[in-house]
Short mmCIF file of C-alpha atoms in Angstrom, two decimals:
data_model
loop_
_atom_site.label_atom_id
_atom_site.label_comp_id
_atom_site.label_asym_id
_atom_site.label_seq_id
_atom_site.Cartn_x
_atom_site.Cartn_y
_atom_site.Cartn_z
CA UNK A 1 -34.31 14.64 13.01
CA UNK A 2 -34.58 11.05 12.30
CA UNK A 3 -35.32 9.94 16.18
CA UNK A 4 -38.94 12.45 15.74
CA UNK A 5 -39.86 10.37 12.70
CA UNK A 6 -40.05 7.36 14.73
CA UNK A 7 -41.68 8.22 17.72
CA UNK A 8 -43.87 10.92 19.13
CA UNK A 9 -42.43 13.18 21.77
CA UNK A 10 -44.63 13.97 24.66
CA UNK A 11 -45.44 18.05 25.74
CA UNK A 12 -43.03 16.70 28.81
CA UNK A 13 -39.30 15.63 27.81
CA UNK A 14 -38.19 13.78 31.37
CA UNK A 15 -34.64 12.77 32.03
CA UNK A 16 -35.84 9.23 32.55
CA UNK A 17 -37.24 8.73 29.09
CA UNK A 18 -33.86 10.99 27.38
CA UNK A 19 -32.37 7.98 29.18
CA UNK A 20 -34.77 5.38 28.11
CA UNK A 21 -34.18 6.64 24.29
CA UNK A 22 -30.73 6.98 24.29
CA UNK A 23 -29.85 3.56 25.84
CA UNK A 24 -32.57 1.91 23.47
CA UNK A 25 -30.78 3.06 20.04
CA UNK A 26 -28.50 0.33 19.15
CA UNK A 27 -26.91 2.88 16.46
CA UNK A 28 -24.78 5.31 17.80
CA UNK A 29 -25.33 8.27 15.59
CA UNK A 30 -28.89 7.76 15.90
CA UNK A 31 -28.22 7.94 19.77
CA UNK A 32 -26.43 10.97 19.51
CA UNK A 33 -29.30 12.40 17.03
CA UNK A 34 -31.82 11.80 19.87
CA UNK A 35 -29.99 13.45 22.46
CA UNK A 36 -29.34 16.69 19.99
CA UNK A 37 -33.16 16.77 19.42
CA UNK A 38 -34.33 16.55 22.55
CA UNK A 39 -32.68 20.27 23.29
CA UNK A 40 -33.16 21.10 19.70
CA UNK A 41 -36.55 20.37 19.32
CA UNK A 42 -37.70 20.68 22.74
CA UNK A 43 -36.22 22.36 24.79
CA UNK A 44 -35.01 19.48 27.07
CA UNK A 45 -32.01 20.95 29.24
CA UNK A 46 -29.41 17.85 29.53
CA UNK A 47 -28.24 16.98 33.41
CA UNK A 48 -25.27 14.98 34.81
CA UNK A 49 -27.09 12.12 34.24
CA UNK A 50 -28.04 12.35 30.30
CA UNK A 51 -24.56 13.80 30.00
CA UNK A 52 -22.76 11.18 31.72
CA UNK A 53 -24.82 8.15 29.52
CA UNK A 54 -24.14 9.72 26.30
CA UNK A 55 -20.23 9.92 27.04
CA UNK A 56 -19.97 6.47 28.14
CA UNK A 57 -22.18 5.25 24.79
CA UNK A 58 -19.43 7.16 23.20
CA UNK A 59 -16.13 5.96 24.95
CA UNK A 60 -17.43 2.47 24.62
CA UNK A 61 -17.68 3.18 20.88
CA UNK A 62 -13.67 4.60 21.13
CA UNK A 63 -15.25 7.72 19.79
CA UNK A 64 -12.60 9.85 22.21
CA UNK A 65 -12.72 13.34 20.58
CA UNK A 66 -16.35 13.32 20.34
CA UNK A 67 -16.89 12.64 24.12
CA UNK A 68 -14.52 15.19 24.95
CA UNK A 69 -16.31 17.75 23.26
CA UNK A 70 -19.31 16.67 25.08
CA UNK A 71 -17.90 17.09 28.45
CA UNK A 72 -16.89 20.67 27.11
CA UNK A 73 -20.33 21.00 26.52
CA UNK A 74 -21.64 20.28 29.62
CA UNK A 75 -18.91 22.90 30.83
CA UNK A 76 -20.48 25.59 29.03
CA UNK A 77 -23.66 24.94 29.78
CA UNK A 78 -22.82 25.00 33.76
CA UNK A 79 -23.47 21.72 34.19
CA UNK A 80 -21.85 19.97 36.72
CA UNK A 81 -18.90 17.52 35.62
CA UNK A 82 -18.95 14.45 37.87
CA UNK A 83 -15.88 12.45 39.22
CA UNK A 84 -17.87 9.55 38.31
CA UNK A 85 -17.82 10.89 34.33
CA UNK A 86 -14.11 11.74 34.81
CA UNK A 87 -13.42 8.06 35.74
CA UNK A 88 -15.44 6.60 32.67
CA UNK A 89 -12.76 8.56 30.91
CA UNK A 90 -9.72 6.97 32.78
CA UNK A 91 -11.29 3.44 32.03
CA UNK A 92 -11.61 3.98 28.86
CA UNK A 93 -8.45 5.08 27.57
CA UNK A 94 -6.77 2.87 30.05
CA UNK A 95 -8.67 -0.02 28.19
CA UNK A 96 -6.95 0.71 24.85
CA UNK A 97 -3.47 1.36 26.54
CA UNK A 98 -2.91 5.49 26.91
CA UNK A 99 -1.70 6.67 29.66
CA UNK A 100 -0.91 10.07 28.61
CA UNK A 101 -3.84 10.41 27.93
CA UNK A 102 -5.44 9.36 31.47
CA UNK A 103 -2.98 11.84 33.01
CA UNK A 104 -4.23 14.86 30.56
CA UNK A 105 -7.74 14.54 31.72
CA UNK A 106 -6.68 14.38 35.28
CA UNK A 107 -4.96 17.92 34.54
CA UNK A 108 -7.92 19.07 33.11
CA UNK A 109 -10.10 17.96 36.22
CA UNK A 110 -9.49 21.33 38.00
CA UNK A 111 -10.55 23.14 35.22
CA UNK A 112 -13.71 21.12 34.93
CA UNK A 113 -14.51 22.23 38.65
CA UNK A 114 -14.30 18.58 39.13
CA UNK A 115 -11.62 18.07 42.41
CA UNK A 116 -10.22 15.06 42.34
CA UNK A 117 -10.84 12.47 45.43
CA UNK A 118 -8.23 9.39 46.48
CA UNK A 119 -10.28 7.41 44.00
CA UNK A 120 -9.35 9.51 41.12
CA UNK A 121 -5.43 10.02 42.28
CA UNK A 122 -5.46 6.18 42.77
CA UNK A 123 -6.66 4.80 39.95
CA UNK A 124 -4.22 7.17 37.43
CA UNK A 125 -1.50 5.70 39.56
CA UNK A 126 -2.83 2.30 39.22
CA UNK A 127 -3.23 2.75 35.31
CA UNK A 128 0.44 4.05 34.80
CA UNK A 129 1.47 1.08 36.52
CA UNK A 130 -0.32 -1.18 35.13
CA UNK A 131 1.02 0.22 31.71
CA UNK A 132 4.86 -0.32 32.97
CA UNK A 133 5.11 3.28 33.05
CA UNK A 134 7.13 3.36 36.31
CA UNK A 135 8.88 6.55 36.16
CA UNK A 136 5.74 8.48 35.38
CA UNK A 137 4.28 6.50 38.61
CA UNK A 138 6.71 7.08 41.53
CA UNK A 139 6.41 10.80 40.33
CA UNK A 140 2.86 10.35 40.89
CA UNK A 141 2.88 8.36 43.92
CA UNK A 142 5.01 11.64 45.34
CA UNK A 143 2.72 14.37 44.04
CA UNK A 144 0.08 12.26 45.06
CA UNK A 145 1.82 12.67 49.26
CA UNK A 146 2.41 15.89 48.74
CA UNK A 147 -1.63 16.42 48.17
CA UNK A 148 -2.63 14.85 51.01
CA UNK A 149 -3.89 11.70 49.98
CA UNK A 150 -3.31 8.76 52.79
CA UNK A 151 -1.68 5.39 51.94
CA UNK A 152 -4.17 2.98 51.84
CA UNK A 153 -3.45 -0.88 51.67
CA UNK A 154 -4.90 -0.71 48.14
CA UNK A 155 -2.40 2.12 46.80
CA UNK A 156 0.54 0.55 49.03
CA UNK A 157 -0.44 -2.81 46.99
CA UNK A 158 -0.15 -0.37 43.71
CA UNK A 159 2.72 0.71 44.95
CA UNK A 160 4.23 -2.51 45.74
CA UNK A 161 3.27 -4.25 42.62
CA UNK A 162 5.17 -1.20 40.54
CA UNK A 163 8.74 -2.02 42.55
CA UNK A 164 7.75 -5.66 41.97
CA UNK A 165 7.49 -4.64 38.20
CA UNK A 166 10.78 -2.12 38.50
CA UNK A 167 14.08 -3.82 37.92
CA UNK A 168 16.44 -4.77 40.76
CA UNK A 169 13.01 -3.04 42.96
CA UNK A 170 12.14 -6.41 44.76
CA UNK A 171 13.60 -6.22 47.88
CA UNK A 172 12.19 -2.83 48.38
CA UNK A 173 8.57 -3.57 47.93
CA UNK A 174 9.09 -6.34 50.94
CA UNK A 175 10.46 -3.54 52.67
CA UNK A 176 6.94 -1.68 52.29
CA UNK A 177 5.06 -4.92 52.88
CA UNK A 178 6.93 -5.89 56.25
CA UNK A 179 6.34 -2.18 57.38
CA UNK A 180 2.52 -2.02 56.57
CA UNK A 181 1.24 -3.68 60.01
CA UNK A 182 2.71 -0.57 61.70
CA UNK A 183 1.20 1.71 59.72
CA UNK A 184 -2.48 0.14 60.50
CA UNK A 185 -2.47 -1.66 57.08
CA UNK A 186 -3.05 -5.17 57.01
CA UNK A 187 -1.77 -6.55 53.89
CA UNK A 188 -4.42 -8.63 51.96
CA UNK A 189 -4.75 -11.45 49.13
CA UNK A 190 -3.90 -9.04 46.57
CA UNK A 191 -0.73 -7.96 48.24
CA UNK A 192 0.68 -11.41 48.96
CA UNK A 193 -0.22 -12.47 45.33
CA UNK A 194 1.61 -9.43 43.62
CA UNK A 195 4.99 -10.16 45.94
CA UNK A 196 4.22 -13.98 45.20
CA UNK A 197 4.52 -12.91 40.91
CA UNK A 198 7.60 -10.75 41.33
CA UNK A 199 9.40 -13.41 43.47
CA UNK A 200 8.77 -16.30 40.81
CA UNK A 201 9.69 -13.39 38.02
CA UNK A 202 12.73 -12.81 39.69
CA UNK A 203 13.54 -17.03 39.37
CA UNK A 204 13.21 -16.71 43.65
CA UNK A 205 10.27 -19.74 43.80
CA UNK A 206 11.80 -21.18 47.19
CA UNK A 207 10.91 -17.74 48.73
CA UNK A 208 7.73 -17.35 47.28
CA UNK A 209 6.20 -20.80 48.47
CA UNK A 210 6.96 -19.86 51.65
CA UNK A 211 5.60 -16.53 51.40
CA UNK A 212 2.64 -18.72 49.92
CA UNK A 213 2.60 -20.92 53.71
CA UNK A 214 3.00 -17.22 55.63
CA UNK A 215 -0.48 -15.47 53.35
CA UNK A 216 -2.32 -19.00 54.77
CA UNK A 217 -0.92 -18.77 58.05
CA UNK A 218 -2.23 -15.04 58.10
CA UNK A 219 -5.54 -16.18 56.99
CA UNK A 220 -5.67 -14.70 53.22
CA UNK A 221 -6.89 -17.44 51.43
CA UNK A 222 -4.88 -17.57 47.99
CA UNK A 223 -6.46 -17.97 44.97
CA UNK A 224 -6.22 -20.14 41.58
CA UNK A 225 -4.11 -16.46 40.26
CA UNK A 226 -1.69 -17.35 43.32
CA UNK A 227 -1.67 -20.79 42.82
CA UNK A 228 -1.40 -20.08 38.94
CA UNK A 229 1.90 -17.76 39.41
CA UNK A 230 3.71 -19.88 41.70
CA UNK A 231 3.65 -22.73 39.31
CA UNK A 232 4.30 -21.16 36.17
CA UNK A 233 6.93 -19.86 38.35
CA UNK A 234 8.57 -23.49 38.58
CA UNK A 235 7.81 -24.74 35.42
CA UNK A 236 10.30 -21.57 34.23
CA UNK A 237 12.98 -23.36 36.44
CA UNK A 238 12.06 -26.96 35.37
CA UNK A 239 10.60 -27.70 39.17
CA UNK A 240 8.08 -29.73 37.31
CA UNK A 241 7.30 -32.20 40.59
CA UNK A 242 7.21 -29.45 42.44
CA UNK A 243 4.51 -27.70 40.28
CA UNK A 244 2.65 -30.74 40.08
CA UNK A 245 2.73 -31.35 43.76
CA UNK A 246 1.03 -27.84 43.65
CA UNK A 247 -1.58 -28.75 41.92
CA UNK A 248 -2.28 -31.76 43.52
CA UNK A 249 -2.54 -29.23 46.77
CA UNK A 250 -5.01 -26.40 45.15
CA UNK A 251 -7.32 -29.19 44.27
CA UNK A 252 -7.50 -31.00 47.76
CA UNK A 253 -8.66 -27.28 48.84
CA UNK A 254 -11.39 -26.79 46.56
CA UNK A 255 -9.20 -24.62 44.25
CA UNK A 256 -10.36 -24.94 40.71
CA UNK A 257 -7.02 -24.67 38.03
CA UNK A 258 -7.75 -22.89 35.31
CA UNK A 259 -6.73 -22.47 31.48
CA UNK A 260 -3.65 -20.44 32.69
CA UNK A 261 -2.76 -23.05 34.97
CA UNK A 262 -2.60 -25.90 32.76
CA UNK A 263 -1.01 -24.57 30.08
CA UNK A 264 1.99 -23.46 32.34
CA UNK A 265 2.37 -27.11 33.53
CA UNK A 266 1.73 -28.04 29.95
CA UNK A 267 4.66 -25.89 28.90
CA UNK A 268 6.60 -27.02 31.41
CA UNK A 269 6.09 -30.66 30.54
CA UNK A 270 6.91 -29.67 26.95
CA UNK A 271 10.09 -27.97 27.08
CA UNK A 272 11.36 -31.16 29.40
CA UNK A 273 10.80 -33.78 26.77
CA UNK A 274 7.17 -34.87 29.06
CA UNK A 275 4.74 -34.72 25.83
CA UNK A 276 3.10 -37.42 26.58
CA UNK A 277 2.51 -36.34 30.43
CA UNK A 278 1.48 -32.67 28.74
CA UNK A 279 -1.31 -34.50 26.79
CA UNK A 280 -2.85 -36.42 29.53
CA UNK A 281 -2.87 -32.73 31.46
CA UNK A 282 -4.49 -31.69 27.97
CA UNK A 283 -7.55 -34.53 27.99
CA UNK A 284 -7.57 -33.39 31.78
CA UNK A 285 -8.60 -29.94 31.11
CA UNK A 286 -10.86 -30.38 28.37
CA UNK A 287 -12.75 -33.13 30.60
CA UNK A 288 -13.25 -30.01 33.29
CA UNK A 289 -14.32 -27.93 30.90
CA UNK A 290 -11.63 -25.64 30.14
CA UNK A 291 -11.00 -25.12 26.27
CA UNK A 292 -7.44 -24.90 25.55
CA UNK A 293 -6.06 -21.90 23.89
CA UNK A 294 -3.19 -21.02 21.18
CA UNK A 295 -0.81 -20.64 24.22
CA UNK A 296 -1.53 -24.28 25.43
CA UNK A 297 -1.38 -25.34 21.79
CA UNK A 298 1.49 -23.83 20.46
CA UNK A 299 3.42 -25.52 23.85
CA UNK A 300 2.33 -29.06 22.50
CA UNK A 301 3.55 -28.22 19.06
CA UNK A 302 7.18 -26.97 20.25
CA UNK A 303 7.29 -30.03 22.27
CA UNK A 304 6.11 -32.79 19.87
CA UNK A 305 8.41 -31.02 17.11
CA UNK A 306 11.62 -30.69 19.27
CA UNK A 307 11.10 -34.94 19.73
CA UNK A 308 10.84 -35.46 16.29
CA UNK A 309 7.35 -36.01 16.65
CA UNK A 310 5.73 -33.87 13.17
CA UNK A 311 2.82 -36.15 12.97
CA UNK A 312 1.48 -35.54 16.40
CA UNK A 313 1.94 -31.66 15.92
CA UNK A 314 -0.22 -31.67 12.85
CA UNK A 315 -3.02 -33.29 14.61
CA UNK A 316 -2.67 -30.53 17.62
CA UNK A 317 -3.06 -27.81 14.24
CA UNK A 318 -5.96 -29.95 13.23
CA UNK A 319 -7.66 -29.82 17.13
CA UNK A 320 -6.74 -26.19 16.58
CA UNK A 321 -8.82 -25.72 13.57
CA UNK A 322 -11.77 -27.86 14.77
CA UNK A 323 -12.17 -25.22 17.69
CA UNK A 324 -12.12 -22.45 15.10
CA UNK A 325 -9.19 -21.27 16.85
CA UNK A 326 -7.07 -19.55 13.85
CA UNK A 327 -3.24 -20.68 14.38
CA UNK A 328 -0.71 -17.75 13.14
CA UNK A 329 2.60 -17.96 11.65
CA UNK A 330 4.55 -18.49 14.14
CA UNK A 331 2.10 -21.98 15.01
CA UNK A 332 2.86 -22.86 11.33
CA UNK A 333 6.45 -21.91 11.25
CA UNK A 334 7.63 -24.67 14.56
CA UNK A 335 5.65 -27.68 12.11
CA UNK A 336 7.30 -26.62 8.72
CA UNK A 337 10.82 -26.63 10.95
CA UNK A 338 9.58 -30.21 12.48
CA UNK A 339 9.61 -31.64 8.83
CA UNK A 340 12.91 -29.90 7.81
CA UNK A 341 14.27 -31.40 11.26
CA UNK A 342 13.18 -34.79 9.94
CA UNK A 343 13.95 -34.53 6.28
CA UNK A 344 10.37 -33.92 4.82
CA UNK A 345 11.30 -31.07 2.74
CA UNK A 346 7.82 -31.90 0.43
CA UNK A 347 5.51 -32.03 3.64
CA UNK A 348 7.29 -28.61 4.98
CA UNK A 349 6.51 -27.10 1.54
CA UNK A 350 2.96 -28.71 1.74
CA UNK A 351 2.08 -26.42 4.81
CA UNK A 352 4.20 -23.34 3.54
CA UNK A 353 1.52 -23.45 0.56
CA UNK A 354 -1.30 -23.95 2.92
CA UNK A 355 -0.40 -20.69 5.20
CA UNK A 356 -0.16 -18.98 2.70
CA UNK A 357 -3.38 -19.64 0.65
CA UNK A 358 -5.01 -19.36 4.47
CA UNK A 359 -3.52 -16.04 4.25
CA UNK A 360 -1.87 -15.82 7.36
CA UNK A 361 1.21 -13.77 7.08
CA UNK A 362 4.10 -13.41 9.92
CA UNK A 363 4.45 -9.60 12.32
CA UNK A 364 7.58 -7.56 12.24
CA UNK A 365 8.66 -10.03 14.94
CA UNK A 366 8.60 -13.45 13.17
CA UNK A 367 9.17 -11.81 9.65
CA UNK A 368 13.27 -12.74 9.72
CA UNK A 369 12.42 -16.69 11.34
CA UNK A 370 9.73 -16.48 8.16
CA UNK A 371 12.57 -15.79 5.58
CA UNK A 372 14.70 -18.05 6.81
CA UNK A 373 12.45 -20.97 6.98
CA UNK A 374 11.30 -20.21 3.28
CA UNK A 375 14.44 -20.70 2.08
CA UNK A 376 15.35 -23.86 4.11
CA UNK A 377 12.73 -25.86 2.66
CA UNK A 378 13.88 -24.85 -1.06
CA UNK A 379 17.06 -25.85 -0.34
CA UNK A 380 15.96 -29.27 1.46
CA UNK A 381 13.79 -29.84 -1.70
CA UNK A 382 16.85 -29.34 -3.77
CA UNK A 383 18.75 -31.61 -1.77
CA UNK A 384 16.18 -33.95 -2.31
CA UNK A 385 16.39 -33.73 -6.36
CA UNK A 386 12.57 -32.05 -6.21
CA UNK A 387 13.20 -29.17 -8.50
CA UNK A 388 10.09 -28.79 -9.68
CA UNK A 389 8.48 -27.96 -5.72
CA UNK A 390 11.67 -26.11 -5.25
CA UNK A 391 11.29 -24.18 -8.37
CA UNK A 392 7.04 -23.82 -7.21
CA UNK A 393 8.16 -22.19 -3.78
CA UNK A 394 11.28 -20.00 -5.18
CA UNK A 395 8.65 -18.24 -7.27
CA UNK A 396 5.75 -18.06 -4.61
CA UNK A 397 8.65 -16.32 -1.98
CA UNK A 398 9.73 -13.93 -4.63
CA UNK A 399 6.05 -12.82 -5.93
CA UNK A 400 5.74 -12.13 -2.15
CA UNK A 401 9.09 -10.43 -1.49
CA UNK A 402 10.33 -12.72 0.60
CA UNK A 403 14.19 -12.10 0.62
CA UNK A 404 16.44 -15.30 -1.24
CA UNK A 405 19.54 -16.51 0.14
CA UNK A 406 22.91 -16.57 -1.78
CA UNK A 407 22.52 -20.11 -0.82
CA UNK A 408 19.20 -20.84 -1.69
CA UNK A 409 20.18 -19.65 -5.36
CA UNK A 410 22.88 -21.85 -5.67
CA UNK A 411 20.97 -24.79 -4.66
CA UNK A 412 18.65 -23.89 -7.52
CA UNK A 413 21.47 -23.38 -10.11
CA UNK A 414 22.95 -26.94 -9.07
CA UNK A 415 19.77 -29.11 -9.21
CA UNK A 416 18.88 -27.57 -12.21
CA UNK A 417 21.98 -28.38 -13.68
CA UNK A 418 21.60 -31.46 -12.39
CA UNK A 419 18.27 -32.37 -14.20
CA UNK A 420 19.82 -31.02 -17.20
CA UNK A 421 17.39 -27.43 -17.31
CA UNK A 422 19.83 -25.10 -18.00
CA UNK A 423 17.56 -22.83 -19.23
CA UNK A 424 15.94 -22.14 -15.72
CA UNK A 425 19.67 -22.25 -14.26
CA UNK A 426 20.52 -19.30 -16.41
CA UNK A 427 17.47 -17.75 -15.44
CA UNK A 428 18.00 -18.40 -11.71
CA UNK A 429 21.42 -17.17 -12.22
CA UNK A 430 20.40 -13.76 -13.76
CA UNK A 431 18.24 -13.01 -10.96
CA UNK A 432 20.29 -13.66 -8.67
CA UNK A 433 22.54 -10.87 -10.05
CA UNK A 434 19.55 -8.62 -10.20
CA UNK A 435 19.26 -9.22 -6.79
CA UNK A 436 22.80 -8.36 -5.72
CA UNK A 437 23.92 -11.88 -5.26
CA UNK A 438 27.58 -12.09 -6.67
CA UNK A 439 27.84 -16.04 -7.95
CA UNK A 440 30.86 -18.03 -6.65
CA UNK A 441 32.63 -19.52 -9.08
CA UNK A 442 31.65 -23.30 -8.47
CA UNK A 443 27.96 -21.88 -10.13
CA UNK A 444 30.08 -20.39 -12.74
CA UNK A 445 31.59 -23.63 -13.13
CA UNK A 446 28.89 -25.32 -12.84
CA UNK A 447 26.44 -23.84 -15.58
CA UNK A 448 29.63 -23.41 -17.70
CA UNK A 449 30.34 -27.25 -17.70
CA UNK A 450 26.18 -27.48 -18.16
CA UNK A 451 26.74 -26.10 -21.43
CA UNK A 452 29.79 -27.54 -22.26
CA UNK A 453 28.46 -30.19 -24.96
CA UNK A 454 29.02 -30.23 -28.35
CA UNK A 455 25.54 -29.19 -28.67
CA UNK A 456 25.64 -26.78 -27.02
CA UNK A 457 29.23 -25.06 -27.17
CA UNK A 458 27.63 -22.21 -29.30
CA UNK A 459 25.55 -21.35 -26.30
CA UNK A 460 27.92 -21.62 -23.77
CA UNK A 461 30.00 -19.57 -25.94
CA UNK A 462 26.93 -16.65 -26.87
CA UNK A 463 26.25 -16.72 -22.87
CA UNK A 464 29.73 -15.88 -21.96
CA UNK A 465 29.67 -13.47 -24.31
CA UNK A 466 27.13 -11.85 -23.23
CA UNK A 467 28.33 -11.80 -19.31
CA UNK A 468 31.63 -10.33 -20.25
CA UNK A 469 29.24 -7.20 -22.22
CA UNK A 470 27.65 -6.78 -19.75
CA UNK A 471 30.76 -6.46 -17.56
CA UNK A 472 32.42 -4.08 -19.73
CA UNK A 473 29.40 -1.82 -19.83
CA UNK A 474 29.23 -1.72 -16.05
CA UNK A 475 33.35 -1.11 -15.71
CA UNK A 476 33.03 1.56 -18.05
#
């Protein structure tokens, strides 16, 4: 084995230096080569502990299948599987969103000899929540009563925060919270805060500020999360003073805002027409030390684009770049619409070129606003008489499969009519068949009466010709 080459094992294999050996190796396999040889080669018998290090090395590497079949290894050799280890597998697969697969090893626990404790029942519950899967969790809750586990404040709070999460749910989780003082539970920050997020959710921000006034006058202090929710809360509703006056009030207690803060007010100021408020709020964060993020940025360009602003959006793109933040499509797609808003079909088709050579291509989602905004700035540029940048982008959309318009290729016919190419009209014309565009017949008309010179009669006359062929062989 590769670990013996690099070190000398003593007569004595410990569990303490297994451990030291295994956490050492920065390389995985290596680690995993190491703990192989150290039964292997001698005769080291692996305990909960060695057992329990390795899987975690492993889950934190994703490598799933390969820590399962180490926990059926410990099963054969009769070594006793920990809740602890059993929880390291919950975390892990909750991290990368599978809830299934949290509930499978829970099954299994039993058949690791491993019974399950409140801690185990409550945090699959919590994960299946968490993951909005809120039928699989009110089964659970139930199964979880009808084993004997007690309600607690912190699986009441679970349970609270999945009606809070459950559609038209609300009203019921404030029926658990009101009733948890007479079942000994005192409700706690956490409690008030989830209620406090699925009140400003539901648009109901007059009743969560004064659920906000009841958590102080109980004595849970709220924190900047609380604070956080209730004003993005407003800002959804336009109660910008409001919000404001918030934050006025978290800072005379000593409550720090942070990035999530800000950028809700930011928002908030942004989709009112406020962009100049939003980027004194801006400075103000950055002076406190809190970097601003895509969210906060992509607010400021929506808002400085919807004013007509372009010029000020670019230079939010450019902060974005100087942070080494990397702005997607959709960051790109609100300044190319700012110049078509305005008219600047040329600058729009400036950035289209400069996404694309950045390579940053839309998702599924923002694919269809993608299309559409491709072929608004070729037919602003034709508008404009700039053929030749309209011609440049109609070929860059269509090398990348970008679907044309019916429009978009009658722009192109027209303006290059217009400038005289009837050459690349044809051209643009043919494809457009290809394509399954059907030509109206003012772009008939219109090449037509291109070639209609006495020049050039013997090609109108050879391409109608050649149409009508190619009609007859298709009708036959």
């Amino acid at each position: 084995m590769g670990s013996r080459s690099v070190m000398k094992w003593p007569q004595q294999v410990s569990t303490s230096l297994v451990e030291q050996l295994i956490r050492s190796e920065k390389d995985l396999e290596k680690a995993i080569s190491t703990f192989d040889a150290a039964t292997a080669e001698y005769g080291f018998h692996h305990d909960q502990n060695t057992f329990g290090l390795m899987i975690k090395r492993l889950l934190s590497a994703n490598k799933f299948m390969k820590a399962e079949d180490m926990l059926d290894r410990m099963r054969r050799e009769k070594c006793k599987i920990t809740e602890s280890i059993v929880l390291s597998f919950f975390r892990a697969y909750s991290r990368v969103h599978k809830p299934h697969e949290v509930v499978r090893i829970f099954r299994k626990m039993k058949e690791y000899e491993c019974e399950p404790t409140e801690k185990s029942y409550l945090t699959v519950f919590s994960v299946l929540v968490n993951e909005s899967q809120l039928k699989m969790a009110f089964n659970f809750y139930r199964y979880m009563r009808q084993m004997g586990i007690p309600t607690s404040v912190a699986s009441l709070n679970v349970l609270i925060k999945a009606l809070c999460k459950s559609k038209g749910s609300l009203d019921s989780a404030f029926k658990i919270f009101r009733e948890m003082p007479k079942r000994g539970h005192t409700p706690d920050s956490y409690t008030y805060g989830t209620l406090i997020c699925g009140l400003c959710k539901a648009g109901r921000n007059l009743e969560a500020r004064e659920l906000l006034l009841e958590m102080e006058g109980n004595g849970c202090a709220p924190s900047v999360v609380t604070y956080s929710l209730l004003i993005h809360g407003l800002c959804q509703t336009s109660k910008l003073d409001e919000a404001l006056e918030l934050l006025k009030e978290m800072e005379s207690k000593g409550i720090e805002p942070n990035v999530y803060t800000y950028s809700s007010l930011i928002d908030g100021l942004c989709k009112n027409g406020h962009t100049s408020q939003a980027m004194k709020l801006l400075e103000r964060m950055i002076r406190k030390h809190h970097a601003p993020n895509l969210i906060t940025y992509s607010s400021l360009i929506h808002g400085f684009c919807s004013e007509g602003k372009v010029q000020d959006a670019v230079q939010i793109l450019d902060r974005i770049k100087l942070q080494e933040l990397k702005p997607d499509a959709g960051l790109y797609s609100k300044i190319i619409n700012g110049f078509c808003d305005v008219s600047k079909f040329s600058e729009a088709a400036n950035f289209l070129d400069e996404m694309v050579l950045s390579g940053i291509t839309p998702n599924r989602v923002t694919w269809g606003l993608h299309v559409r905004i491709h072929n608004r700035v070729v037919q602003g540029l034709c508008s404009e008489g700039n053929l030749n940048q309209a011609f440049h982008q109609y070929l860059s959309f269509r090398n990348r499969g970008i679907s044309i318009e019916a429009t978009t290729f009658e722009s192109l016919v027209e303006s290059s009519c217009s400038k005289g190419d009837l050459h690349k009209a044809a051209r643009i014309m043919d494809e457009m068949v290809v394509d399954g565009c059907i030509p109206d017949m003012k772009t008939w008309n219109r090449i037509l009466n291109g070639f209609w010179d006495p020049r050039k009669v013997r090609e109108a006359a050879e391409l109608m010709q050649s149409k009508l062929i190619e009609e007859y062989r298709s009708n036959i």
